[in-house]
Structures are given as C-alpha cells and as structure tokens.
Amino acid sequence: AASDVYKRQLSETDRKILTMRMNDVTLEKIAEELGFKTHSAIHKRIRKIGLAYEKFSGEDLGFSNKKII
C-alpha cells in the first residue's frame, strides 16, 4: 500500500508518532513518551507528516485545512 511505502521514508521518531496516533494515543502522551517538552511539537509534526503524505499520495486528507487526526 502507498501508506506502507510512505512510512518507510519517515524518520524513526515520525514513524513512532504516526503509529502511536493511529492507536489513539493522545498528543500529550506521545510527547511524554518520546521526550518532547509540549504536545504542540507533536501536533506540528503530525501536520507535517500529513501534508507530506498528501503530496506523496495525491490524496487530500484535509491537512492543509489544519484538520489534525
């Protein structure tokens, strides 16, 4: 699947963030687990991952409209 190919291109940290978020882990918990000071840093990384995936896949998943999963 396109998502698997894309995930292999991510840094290890971004893969962990994406996997945790897909498993409904809160942004706060992800930040705590990965040693980030605030959850806003996780929010920004998720948006960056999402925008890059839209570009990679050609799908519009709403990241450009600031919708964050």
PDB file of C-alpha atoms in Angstrom:
ATOM      1  CA  ALA A   1       0.000   0.000   0.000  1.00  0.00           C
ATOM      2  CA  ALA A   2       1.091   3.583  -0.597  1.00  0.00           C
ATOM      3  CA  SER A   3       0.967   4.272   3.135  1.00  0.00           C
ATOM      4  CA  ASP A   4       3.486   1.486   3.841  1.00  0.00           C
ATOM      5  CA  VAL A   5       5.897   2.830   1.226  1.00  0.00           C
ATOM      6  CA  TYR A   6       5.488   6.319   2.673  1.00  0.00           C
ATOM      7  CA  LYS A   7       6.011   5.171   6.272  1.00  0.00           C
ATOM      8  CA  ARG A   8       9.377   3.642   5.332  1.00  0.00           C
ATOM      9  CA  GLN A   9      10.539   7.119   4.254  1.00  0.00           C
ATOM     10  CA  LEU A  10       9.797   8.659   7.659  1.00  0.00           C
ATOM     11  CA  SER A  11      12.317   9.122  10.435  1.00  0.00           C
ATOM     12  CA  GLU A  12      12.084   6.633  13.274  1.00  0.00           C
ATOM     13  CA  THR A  13      10.592   9.330  15.525  1.00  0.00           C
ATOM     14  CA  ASP A  14       7.932  10.273  12.971  1.00  0.00           C
ATOM     15  CA  ARG A  15       7.049   6.596  12.461  1.00  0.00           C
ATOM     16  CA  LYS A  16       6.584   6.227  16.228  1.00  0.00           C
ATOM     17  CA  ILE A  17       4.437   9.377  16.359  1.00  0.00           C
ATOM     18  CA  LEU A  18       2.283   8.174  13.474  1.00  0.00           C
ATOM     19  CA  THR A  19       1.883   4.669  14.896  1.00  0.00           C
ATOM     20  CA  MET A  20       1.004   5.932  18.364  1.00  0.00           C
ATOM     21  CA  ARG A  21      -1.501   8.446  16.993  1.00  0.00           C
ATOM     22  CA  MET A  22      -3.109   5.780  14.806  1.00  0.00           C
ATOM     23  CA  ASN A  23      -3.535   3.786  18.029  1.00  0.00           C
ATOM     24  CA  ASP A  24      -5.402   6.732  19.610  1.00  0.00           C
ATOM     25  CA  VAL A  25      -2.581   7.746  21.958  1.00  0.00           C
ATOM     26  CA  THR A  26      -3.081  11.384  22.995  1.00  0.00           C
ATOM     27  CA  LEU A  27      -0.699  14.083  21.789  1.00  0.00           C
ATOM     28  CA  GLU A  28       0.266  14.740  25.410  1.00  0.00           C
ATOM     29  CA  LYS A  29       1.121  11.066  25.999  1.00  0.00           C
ATOM     30  CA  ILE A  30       3.109  10.852  22.741  1.00  0.00           C
ATOM     31  CA  ALA A  31       5.087  13.953  23.775  1.00  0.00           C
ATOM     32  CA  GLU A  32       5.767  12.465  27.200  1.00  0.00           C
ATOM     33  CA  GLU A  33       6.773   9.055  25.802  1.00  0.00           C
ATOM     34  CA  LEU A  34       9.125  10.495  23.171  1.00  0.00           C
ATOM     35  CA  GLY A  35      10.664  13.209  25.365  1.00  0.00           C
ATOM     36  CA  PHE A  36       9.112  16.298  23.772  1.00  0.00           C
ATOM     37  CA  LYS A  37       8.512  19.277  26.055  1.00  0.00           C
ATOM     38  CA  THR A  38       4.991  20.009  24.780  1.00  0.00           C
ATOM     39  CA  HIS A  39       2.264  18.320  22.812  1.00  0.00           C
ATOM     40  CA  SER A  40       2.244  21.226  20.342  1.00  0.00           C
ATOM     41  CA  ALA A  41       5.528  19.931  18.920  1.00  0.00           C
ATOM     42  CA  ILE A  42       3.788  16.596  18.247  1.00  0.00           C
ATOM     43  CA  HIS A  43       0.835  18.423  16.680  1.00  0.00           C
ATOM     44  CA  LYS A  44       3.183  20.241  14.283  1.00  0.00           C
ATOM     45  CA  ARG A  45       4.997  17.025  13.353  1.00  0.00           C
ATOM     46  CA  ILE A  46       1.734  15.188  12.682  1.00  0.00           C
ATOM     47  CA  ARG A  47       0.613  18.039  10.410  1.00  0.00           C
ATOM     48  CA  LYS A  48       3.972  17.955   8.585  1.00  0.00           C
ATOM     49  CA  ILE A  49       3.721  14.164   8.184  1.00  0.00           C
ATOM     50  CA  GLY A  50       0.139  14.519   6.894  1.00  0.00           C
ATOM     51  CA  LEU A  51       0.945  17.271   4.411  1.00  0.00           C
ATOM     52  CA  ALA A  52       3.910  15.275   3.087  1.00  0.00           C
ATOM     53  CA  TYR A  53       1.693  12.185   2.748  1.00  0.00           C
ATOM     54  CA  GLU A  54      -0.895  14.174   0.781  1.00  0.00           C
ATOM     55  CA  LYS A  55       1.833  15.301  -1.587  1.00  0.00           C
ATOM     56  CA  PHE A  56       3.203  11.732  -1.821  1.00  0.00           C
ATOM     57  CA  SER A  57      -0.171  10.075  -2.398  1.00  0.00           C
ATOM     58  CA  GLY A  58      -2.065  12.790  -4.248  1.00  0.00           C
ATOM     59  CA  GLU A  59      -4.917  12.435  -1.731  1.00  0.00           C
ATOM     60  CA  ASP A  60      -6.457  15.420   0.040  1.00  0.00           C
ATOM     61  CA  LEU A  61      -6.921  14.370   3.635  1.00  0.00           C
ATOM     62  CA  GLY A  62      -7.564  17.862   4.960  1.00  0.00           C
ATOM     63  CA  PHE A  63      -4.168  18.635   6.488  1.00  0.00           C
ATOM     64  CA  SER A  64      -3.926  21.862   4.509  1.00  0.00           C
ATOM     65  CA  ASN A  65      -7.127  22.948   6.259  1.00  0.00           C
ATOM     66  CA  LYS A  66      -5.499  22.403   9.655  1.00  0.00           C
ATOM     67  CA  LYS A  67      -7.562  19.302  10.393  1.00  0.00           C
ATOM     68  CA  ILE A  68      -5.417  17.036  12.520  1.00  0.00           C
ATOM     69  CA  ILE A  69      -6.181  13.429  13.265  1.00  0.00           C
TER      70      ILE A  69
END
